[in-house]
CSV table of C-alpha atoms in Angstrom, one decimal:
chain,number,residue,atom,x,y,z
A,29,UNK,CA,-19.1,12.7,19.1
A,30,UNK,CA,-22.6,14.0,20.1
A,31,UNK,CA,-21.7,15.5,23.4
A,32,UNK,CA,-21.3,19.1,23.4
A,33,UNK,CA,-21.3,19.8,27.1
A,34,UNK,CA,-21.3,17.8,30.3
A,35,UNK,CA,-21.8,18.8,34.2
A,36,UNK,CA,-23.3,17.2,37.3
A,37,UNK,CA,-27.0,18.5,36.1
A,38,UNK,CA,-26.8,16.7,32.6
A,39,UNK,CA,-25.7,17.0,29.3
A,40,UNK,CA,-26.1,19.1,25.8
A,41,UNK,CA,-25.9,16.7,22.8
A,42,UNK,CA,-26.1,17.4,19.2
A,43,UNK,CA,-28.4,14.9,17.1
A,44,UNK,CA,-27.1,16.1,14.0
A,45,UNK,CA,-23.5,16.1,14.7
A,46,UNK,CA,-24.1,12.6,15.7
A,47,UNK,CA,-25.3,11.6,12.5
A,48,UNK,CA,-22.7,13.2,10.8
A,49,UNK,CA,-20.1,11.7,12.8
A,50,UNK,CA,-21.2,7.8,12.2
A,51,UNK,CA,-21.2,8.7,8.3
A,52,UNK,CA,-17.9,10.3,7.8
A,53,UNK,CA,-16.8,6.9,6.0
A,54,UNK,CA,-19.0,5.3,4.1
A,55,UNK,CA,-18.8,2.5,1.3
A,56,UNK,CA,-20.9,3.5,-1.9
A,57,UNK,CA,-20.3,1.6,-5.1
A,58,UNK,CA,-17.0,0.6,-3.9
A,59,UNK,CA,-15.5,4.1,-3.3
A,60,UNK,CA,-15.6,5.6,0.3
A,61,UNK,CA,-17.5,8.7,0.8
A,62,UNK,CA,-18.7,11.0,3.7
A,63,UNK,CA,-22.4,11.6,4.3
A,64,UNK,CA,-23.7,14.7,5.7
A,65,UNK,CA,-27.5,14.7,7.1
A,66,UNK,CA,-29.9,17.1,6.0
A,67,UNK,CA,-29.2,20.2,8.5
A,68,UNK,CA,-32.7,21.9,7.5
A,69,UNK,CA,-34.5,19.3,9.7
A,70,UNK,CA,-32.6,20.7,12.7
A,71,UNK,CA,-33.1,24.4,11.6
A,72,UNK,CA,-34.9,25.1,14.7
A,73,UNK,CA,-34.3,28.9,15.2
A,74,UNK,CA,-37.3,30.1,17.1
A,75,UNK,CA,-40.0,29.0,19.5
A,76,UNK,CA,-43.3,26.8,18.3
A,77,UNK,CA,-45.6,29.2,19.5
A,78,UNK,CA,-49.0,30.5,18.0
A,79,UNK,CA,-49.9,34.0,18.2
A,80,UNK,CA,-52.6,33.7,20.5
A,81,UNK,CA,-50.1,31.8,23.0
A,82,UNK,CA,-47.4,34.7,23.4
A,83,UNK,CA,-49.0,36.5,25.8
A,84,UNK,CA,-50.4,33.9,28.0
A,85,UNK,CA,-47.1,31.9,28.0
A,86,UNK,CA,-45.2,35.2,28.8
A,87,UNK,CA,-47.5,35.7,31.9
A,88,UNK,CA,-47.0,32.0,33.0
A,89,UNK,CA,-43.1,32.4,32.7
A,90,UNK,CA,-43.3,35.4,35.1
A,91,UNK,CA,-45.0,33.6,37.7
A,92,UNK,CA,-42.5,30.5,37.6
A,93,UNK,CA,-39.7,33.1,37.9
A,94,UNK,CA,-41.2,35.5,40.5
A,95,UNK,CA,-43.7,33.2,42.3
A,96,UNK,CA,-46.4,36.1,41.7
A,97,UNK,CA,-50.1,35.0,42.3
A,98,UNK,CA,-52.6,35.0,39.2
A,99,UNK,CA,-56.3,34.8,39.4
A,100,UNK,CA,-56.9,31.5,37.8
A,101,UNK,CA,-59.1,28.7,38.9
A,102,UNK,CA,-57.0,26.1,40.9
A,103,UNK,CA,-58.6,23.4,38.7
A,104,UNK,CA,-56.8,24.8,35.7
A,105,UNK,CA,-53.2,24.7,37.3
A,106,UNK,CA,-50.8,21.8,37.7
A,107,UNK,CA,-51.0,19.9,40.8
A,108,UNK,CA,-48.4,21.6,43.4
A,109,UNK,CA,-45.8,18.7,43.1
A,110,UNK,CA,-45.8,19.1,39.4
A,111,UNK,CA,-45.6,23.1,39.6
A,112,UNK,CA,-42.3,22.2,42.1
A,113,UNK,CA,-41.1,19.9,39.3
A,114,UNK,CA,-41.6,22.1,36.3
A,115,UNK,CA,-39.8,25.1,38.6
A,116,UNK,CA,-36.8,22.7,39.5
A,117,UNK,CA,-36.5,21.8,35.9
A,118,UNK,CA,-36.2,25.2,34.8
A,119,UNK,CA,-33.9,26.3,37.4
A,120,UNK,CA,-31.6,23.4,36.5
A,121,UNK,CA,-32.1,24.0,32.9
A,122,UNK,CA,-30.7,27.8,33.4
A,123,UNK,CA,-27.7,26.3,35.3
A,124,UNK,CA,-26.6,24.3,32.5
A,125,UNK,CA,-27.4,26.8,29.6
A,126,UNK,CA,-25.2,29.4,31.6
A,127,UNK,CA,-22.2,27.3,32.1
A,128,UNK,CA,-22.6,26.3,28.5
A,129,UNK,CA,-22.8,29.7,27.2
A,130,UNK,CA,-19.7,30.6,28.9
A,131,UNK,CA,-18.1,27.9,27.0
A,132,UNK,CA,-19.2,29.4,23.5
A,133,UNK,CA,-22.4,27.1,22.9
A,134,UNK,CA,-25.4,29.0,21.7
A,135,UNK,CA,-23.9,32.1,21.4
A,136,UNK,CA,-24.0,32.6,17.5
A,137,UNK,CA,-26.3,34.6,15.6
A,138,UNK,CA,-29.4,33.0,14.3
A,139,UNK,CA,-32.4,34.5,12.3
A,140,UNK,CA,-35.9,34.0,13.3
A,141,UNK,CA,-38.3,32.8,10.5
A,142,UNK,CA,-40.5,30.6,12.4
A,143,UNK,CA,-38.6,27.7,11.6
A,144,UNK,CA,-39.9,27.7,7.9
A,145,UNK,CA,-36.8,25.8,6.7
A,146,UNK,CA,-37.5,23.1,9.0
A,147,UNK,CA,-41.0,23.0,8.4
A,148,UNK,CA,-40.4,22.9,4.6
A,149,UNK,CA,-38.1,19.9,5.1
A,150,UNK,CA,-40.2,18.0,7.6
A,151,UNK,CA,-43.0,18.2,5.1
A,152,UNK,CA,-41.0,16.9,2.4
A,153,UNK,CA,-39.8,14.0,4.5
A,154,UNK,CA,-43.3,13.1,5.3
A,155,UNK,CA,-44.2,13.2,1.5
A,156,UNK,CA,-41.3,11.5,0.2
A,157,UNK,CA,-41.3,8.6,2.8
A,158,UNK,CA,-45.0,7.9,3.4
A,159,UNK,CA,-45.0,5.3,0.5
A,160,UNK,CA,-42.0,3.4,1.7
A,161,UNK,CA,-43.1,0.1,2.6
A,162,UNK,CA,-40.0,-1.9,3.9
A,163,UNK,CA,-41.9,-4.1,6.2
A,164,UNK,CA,-41.2,-7.8,6.8
A,165,UNK,CA,-37.3,-7.2,6.4
A,166,UNK,CA,-34.4,-8.5,8.5
A,167,UNK,CA,-30.8,-7.7,7.9
A,168,UNK,CA,-27.5,-6.6,9.2
A,169,UNK,CA,-24.3,-4.9,8.2
A,170,UNK,CA,-21.4,-6.8,9.8
A,171,UNK,CA,-18.6,-4.9,8.5
A,172,UNK,CA,-16.6,-2.3,10.1
A,173,UNK,CA,-17.7,0.5,7.7
A,174,UNK,CA,-21.2,2.1,7.2
A,175,UNK,CA,-22.5,1.0,3.6
A,176,UNK,CA,-24.8,2.2,1.0
A,177,UNK,CA,-27.0,-0.6,-0.9
A,178,UNK,CA,-30.3,-1.1,-2.2
A,179,UNK,CA,-33.3,-2.5,-0.6
A,180,UNK,CA,-36.7,-3.0,-2.5
A,181,UNK,CA,-35.1,-0.6,-5.5
A,182,UNK,CA,-34.5,2.2,-3.0
A,183,UNK,CA,-31.0,3.3,-1.6
A,184,UNK,CA,-30.2,3.3,2.0
A,185,UNK,CA,-27.0,3.8,4.4
A,186,UNK,CA,-26.7,1.2,6.9
A,187,UNK,CA,-24.1,2.3,9.9
A,188,UNK,CA,-21.4,-0.4,10.9
A,189,UNK,CA,-22.2,-3.6,12.8
A,190,UNK,CA,-26.0,-3.2,13.1
A,191,UNK,CA,-28.8,-5.5,12.9
A,192,UNK,CA,-32.3,-4.7,12.2
A,193,UNK,CA,-35.8,-6.1,12.2
A,194,UNK,CA,-38.5,-4.1,10.3
A,195,UNK,CA,-41.5,-6.2,11.8
A,196,UNK,CA,-44.6,-5.4,13.9
A,197,UNK,CA,-43.7,-5.3,17.7
A,198,UNK,CA,-46.0,-8.5,18.1
A,199,UNK,CA,-43.5,-10.6,16.1
A,200,UNK,CA,-40.7,-10.3,18.7
A,201,UNK,CA,-41.1,-13.6,20.1
A,202,UNK,CA,-41.2,-15.3,16.8
A,203,UNK,CA,-38.3,-13.5,15.2
A,204,UNK,CA,-35.8,-12.8,18.1
A,205,UNK,CA,-33.8,-15.1,20.4
A,206,UNK,CA,-35.4,-14.4,24.1
A,207,UNK,CA,-32.2,-15.3,26.1
A,208,UNK,CA,-32.0,-12.2,28.2
A,209,UNK,CA,-28.9,-11.1,25.9
A,210,UNK,CA,-29.3,-7.2,25.9
A,211,UNK,CA,-27.5,-4.9,28.5
A,212,UNK,CA,-29.5,-1.9,27.5
A,213,UNK,CA,-33.3,-1.7,26.0
A,214,UNK,CA,-34.5,1.5,24.7
A,215,UNK,CA,-38.1,1.9,23.6
A,216,UNK,CA,-40.1,4.9,22.2
A,217,UNK,CA,-43.3,3.8,22.3
A,218,UNK,CA,-46.2,5.0,19.8
A,219,UNK,CA,-48.3,6.1,23.1
A,220,UNK,CA,-51.9,6.7,22.3
A,221,UNK,CA,-52.6,10.3,21.9
A,222,UNK,CA,-55.6,12.3,20.9
A,223,UNK,CA,-53.9,14.9,19.0
A,224,UNK,CA,-51.7,12.2,17.3
A,225,UNK,CA,-55.0,10.5,16.3
A,226,UNK,CA,-56.4,13.8,15.1
A,227,UNK,CA,-53.5,14.3,12.8
A,228,UNK,CA,-53.9,10.9,11.7
A,229,UNK,CA,-57.4,11.3,10.3
A,230,UNK,CA,-56.1,14.8,8.9
A,231,UNK,CA,-52.4,13.9,7.6
A,232,UNK,CA,-51.8,10.2,7.2
A,233,UNK,CA,-48.4,10.7,6.2
A,234,UNK,CA,-47.5,12.3,9.6
A,235,UNK,CA,-49.0,9.4,11.7
A,236,UNK,CA,-48.1,6.2,13.1
A,237,UNK,CA,-49.8,3.1,14.6
A,238,UNK,CA,-50.5,3.9,18.1
A,239,UNK,CA,-50.7,1.4,20.9
A,240,UNK,CA,-52.6,1.1,24.2
A,241,UNK,CA,-50.6,0.9,27.5
A,242,UNK,CA,-51.7,-2.6,28.4
A,243,UNK,CA,-50.4,-3.9,24.9
A,244,UNK,CA,-46.8,-2.2,25.5
A,245,UNK,CA,-46.6,-4.2,29.0
A,246,UNK,CA,-47.2,-7.2,26.8
A,247,UNK,CA,-43.5,-6.8,25.0
A,248,UNK,CA,-41.3,-9.6,26.3
A,249,UNK,CA,-38.8,-7.0,27.7
A,250,UNK,CA,-38.0,-9.1,30.6
A,251,UNK,CA,-37.0,-12.1,28.3
A,252,UNK,CA,-34.5,-10.1,26.4
A,253,UNK,CA,-32.9,-8.0,29.2
A,254,UNK,CA,-29.4,-9.3,30.7
A,255,UNK,CA,-29.8,-9.8,34.7
A,256,UNK,CA,-27.8,-6.7,35.0
A,257,UNK,CA,-29.7,-5.0,32.2
A,258,UNK,CA,-31.1,-1.5,32.0
A,259,UNK,CA,-34.4,-0.4,30.6
A,260,UNK,CA,-35.3,3.2,29.2
A,261,UNK,CA,-38.5,4.4,28.0
A,262,UNK,CA,-39.3,7.7,26.4
A,263,UNK,CA,-42.4,9.2,27.8
A,264,UNK,CA,-44.8,12.0,27.0
A,265,UNK,CA,-45.8,14.3,29.9
A,266,UNK,CA,-49.2,12.6,30.4
A,267,UNK,CA,-49.5,11.2,33.9
A,268,UNK,CA,-51.4,8.0,32.7
A,269,UNK,CA,-48.4,7.1,30.7
A,270,UNK,CA,-45.9,7.6,33.3
A,271,UNK,CA,-48.1,5.6,35.7
A,272,UNK,CA,-48.3,2.6,33.3
A,273,UNK,CA,-44.6,2.6,33.1
A,274,UNK,CA,-44.3,2.5,37.0
A,275,UNK,CA,-47.2,0.1,37.4
A,276,UNK,CA,-47.6,-1.7,34.5
A,277,UNK,CA,-44.9,-2.1,32.1
A,278,UNK,CA,-41.7,-2.4,34.5
A,279,UNK,CA,-43.6,-4.8,36.7
A,280,UNK,CA,-44.4,-7.0,33.6
A,281,UNK,CA,-41.2,-6.9,32.5
A,282,UNK,CA,-39.2,-7.6,35.9
A,283,UNK,CA,-37.8,-4.0,35.8
A,284,UNK,CA,-37.4,-1.8,39.0
A,285,UNK,CA,-38.1,2.0,38.7
A,286,UNK,CA,-34.5,4.1,38.9
A,287,UNK,CA,-34.5,7.5,37.6
A,288,UNK,CA,-36.5,10.2,35.6
A,289,UNK,CA,-34.6,12.4,33.0
A,290,UNK,CA,-35.8,15.2,31.2
A,291,UNK,CA,-35.2,16.0,27.3
A,292,UNK,CA,-35.1,19.7,27.2
A,293,UNK,CA,-36.0,20.9,23.7
A,294,UNK,CA,-34.3,24.3,22.7
A,295,UNK,CA,-33.7,26.5,19.7
A,296,UNK,CA,-30.4,27.1,18.2
A,297,UNK,CA,-30.0,30.1,20.4
A,298,UNK,CA,-30.5,28.0,23.4
A,299,UNK,CA,-34.4,29.2,24.2
A,300,UNK,CA,-36.9,26.2,24.9
A,301,UNK,CA,-38.9,25.6,21.9
A,302,UNK,CA,-42.1,26.8,24.0
A,303,UNK,CA,-42.3,28.3,27.5
A,304,UNK,CA,-42.6,26.2,30.7
A,305,UNK,CA,-46.3,25.9,31.4
A,306,UNK,CA,-48.0,26.4,34.5
A,307,UNK,CA,-51.6,24.8,33.2
A,308,UNK,CA,-51.9,21.2,31.7
A,309,UNK,CA,-50.4,21.4,28.2
A,310,UNK,CA,-47.5,21.5,26.2
A,311,UNK,CA,-43.9,21.7,27.9
A,312,UNK,CA,-40.4,22.1,26.1
A,313,UNK,CA,-39.4,18.8,27.5
A,314,UNK,CA,-40.2,14.9,27.2
A,315,UNK,CA,-39.4,12.1,29.7
A,316,UNK,CA,-36.9,9.3,29.8
A,317,UNK,CA,-37.8,6.7,32.4
A,318,UNK,CA,-35.2,4.2,33.5
A,319,UNK,CA,-35.3,1.1,35.2
A,320,UNK,CA,-33.1,-2.1,35.9
A,321,UNK,CA,-33.4,-5.6,36.1
A,322,UNK,CA,-31.4,-5.7,39.5
A,323,UNK,CA,-33.7,-5.1,42.6
A,324,UNK,CA,-30.8,-3.3,44.1
A,325,UNK,CA,-29.3,-0.1,42.3
A,326,UNK,CA,-25.7,-1.0,42.3
A,327,UNK,CA,-25.5,0.9,39.1
A,328,UNK,CA,-26.3,4.4,41.1
A,329,UNK,CA,-28.5,5.8,38.0
A,330,UNK,CA,-28.8,9.4,39.1
A,331,UNK,CA,-32.3,11.0,39.1
A,332,UNK,CA,-33.6,14.4,37.4
A,333,UNK,CA,-31.0,14.8,34.8
A,334,UNK,CA,-31.3,16.9,32.0
A,335,UNK,CA,-30.5,16.1,28.0
A,336,UNK,CA,-30.8,19.2,26.3
A,337,UNK,CA,-30.8,19.3,22.4
A,338,UNK,CA,-32.1,21.1,19.4
A,339,UNK,CA,-34.9,18.6,18.2
A,340,UNK,CA,-35.5,17.1,14.8
A,341,UNK,CA,-38.6,19.0,13.1
A,342,UNK,CA,-39.7,15.4,12.2
A,343,UNK,CA,-42.1,13.8,14.9
A,344,UNK,CA,-40.4,11.2,17.2
A,345,UNK,CA,-37.1,11.5,15.8
A,346,UNK,CA,-35.2,11.3,19.3
A,347,UNK,CA,-31.6,12.3,20.1
A,348,UNK,CA,-29.0,9.6,20.6
A,349,UNK,CA,-28.5,8.4,24.2
A,350,UNK,CA,-25.4,6.3,23.6
A,351,UNK,CA,-22.9,8.4,25.0
A,352,UNK,CA,-24.8,9.5,28.2
A,353,UNK,CA,-25.7,5.9,29.2
A,354,UNK,CA,-22.6,4.0,28.3
A,355,UNK,CA,-21.2,4.8,31.8
A,356,UNK,CA,-23.7,2.6,33.3
A,357,UNK,CA,-23.0,-0.2,30.9
A,358,UNK,CA,-20.4,-2.8,30.6
A,359,UNK,CA,-17.8,-2.5,28.0
A,360,UNK,CA,-18.9,-3.4,24.5
A,361,UNK,CA,-22.6,-3.7,25.7
A,362,UNK,CA,-25.4,-5.4,23.5
A,363,UNK,CA,-28.1,-2.6,23.0
A,364,UNK,CA,-31.4,-3.1,21.6
A,365,UNK,CA,-33.9,-0.3,20.4
A,366,UNK,CA,-37.9,-1.2,20.2
A,367,UNK,CA,-39.9,1.1,18.1
A,368,UNK,CA,-36.6,2.4,16.6
A,369,UNK,CA,-36.9,5.3,13.9
A,370,UNK,CA,-33.3,5.2,12.8
A,371,UNK,CA,-30.3,2.7,13.0
A,372,UNK,CA,-27.3,2.9,15.3
A,373,UNK,CA,-24.0,1.6,15.0
A,374,UNK,CA,-23.4,-1.8,17.1
A,375,UNK,CA,-27.1,-1.8,18.0
A,376,UNK,CA,-30.0,-4.2,17.1
A,377,UNK,CA,-33.1,-2.0,16.0
A,378,UNK,CA,-36.6,-3.2,15.9
A,379,UNK,CA,-39.4,-1.3,14.3
A,380,UNK,CA,-41.7,-0.5,11.3
A,381,UNK,CA,-39.8,3.0,10.4
A,382,UNK,CA,-36.3,2.0,11.1
A,383,UNK,CA,-35.3,2.5,7.4
A,384,UNK,CA,-37.0,6.1,6.8
A,385,UNK,CA,-34.0,8.0,8.3
A,386,UNK,CA,-31.4,5.9,6.3
A,387,UNK,CA,-32.8,7.0,3.0
A,388,UNK,CA,-29.9,8.2,1.0
A,389,UNK,CA,-32.2,11.1,-0.2
A,390,UNK,CA,-31.7,12.7,3.5
A,391,UNK,CA,-27.9,12.9,2.9
A,392,UNK,CA,-25.4,14.8,0.7
A,393,UNK,CA,-22.5,12.8,-0.5
A,394,UNK,CA,-19.1,14.4,-0.2
A,395,UNK,CA,-15.8,13.2,-0.8
A,396,UNK,CA,-16.6,10.4,-3.1
A,397,UNK,CA,-13.0,9.8,-4.4
A,398,UNK,CA,-11.2,7.0,-2.9
A,399,UNK,CA,-11.6,3.6,-4.7
A,400,UNK,CA,-11.5,0.5,-2.6
A,401,UNK,CA,-11.2,-3.4,-3.6
A,402,UNK,CA,-14.5,-4.8,-4.3
A,403,UNK,CA,-16.4,-6.0,-1.1
A,404,UNK,CA,-19.7,-7.8,-0.9
A,405,UNK,CA,-22.0,-5.4,0.5
A,406,UNK,CA,-25.2,-7.4,-0.4
A,407,UNK,CA,-25.8,-8.3,3.3
A,408,UNK,CA,-29.3,-6.9,3.7
A,409,UNK,CA,-31.5,-10.0,3.3
A,410,UNK,CA,-35.3,-9.8,2.7
A,411,UNK,CA,-37.7,-11.8,4.8
A,412,UNK,CA,-37.5,-14.9,2.2
A,413,UNK,CA,-33.8,-14.6,2.1
A,414,UNK,CA,-33.3,-14.7,5.9
A,415,UNK,CA,-34.5,-16.8,8.9
A,416,UNK,CA,-38.3,-17.4,9.1
């Protein structure tokens, strides 16, 4: 589905293709149709760079490539181990992209317009969904087909065999069974971030509720995770967050650190969305930290893998990891995502924003012509209709 390329160094995935694939057959008003996600949200055709960054990042890139010295105070540079890590990531990325382009990926012509279409689509998404308040909602689609149905007078699409909880994360112990049932738990925490805090003050529609690291460590992941289970946490490049995962969250959850993977964000031409940075600051990648409940690494989860994809223009709309993680999981695994931003087929999802990307306005309806017998698609329950 979403896997475009696989090598020993990592994977190239298509978030857009994944969304389109899971909604090829959707039941809508007793007819099957196909849905296509708004591709403009993935129309990333150039780097996200301000004009005053261009010269600086070009110079930094030259140092990474050629090892040239530069007159700069050492205090403004990354520590040596971090510089080596950035250099390693860049080398591995170049290896993956060279092989991928030989196979015909990222070889098409793209017009560069500073991602105007993606920016406009993202802005419209924030404005259209800002007032969507679908909290205190539990439901499931137990059928083998994706379905479109109404929730609170708005139409949403639900992937097959999904379950969701639209509650605050503090309610997990009240709403879910804590019997170590999940083989894989994925978290995308709303890390405390100064820039997001500033954005929250200026643009409320682009913000989300942030949490401190000690609050995240209290989530009962250990009570939800199977004794052979795997945990994966999306993480920024902030060392405080990375250290918190290793030193606070994983120990609190009874999880042992296994690997660090890198999500490399690229344009449609295959260039990174910003240059690799020598100084503390923005990098073209985020981290995915993996751990396991087993003290011994029987799963042999490899370290340093790269996940390459064209990112969504919407903040925290992460690419799917379902296909790249499945080789480390049992057949038909039970999977849970906490702080989910969209629903996944066969998964349980928890989060306050899980329905935003399910809104039917984000999709184009195609091939609506095949009638079906009447089915009961009313299996999305509000809090008053579900267990309390």
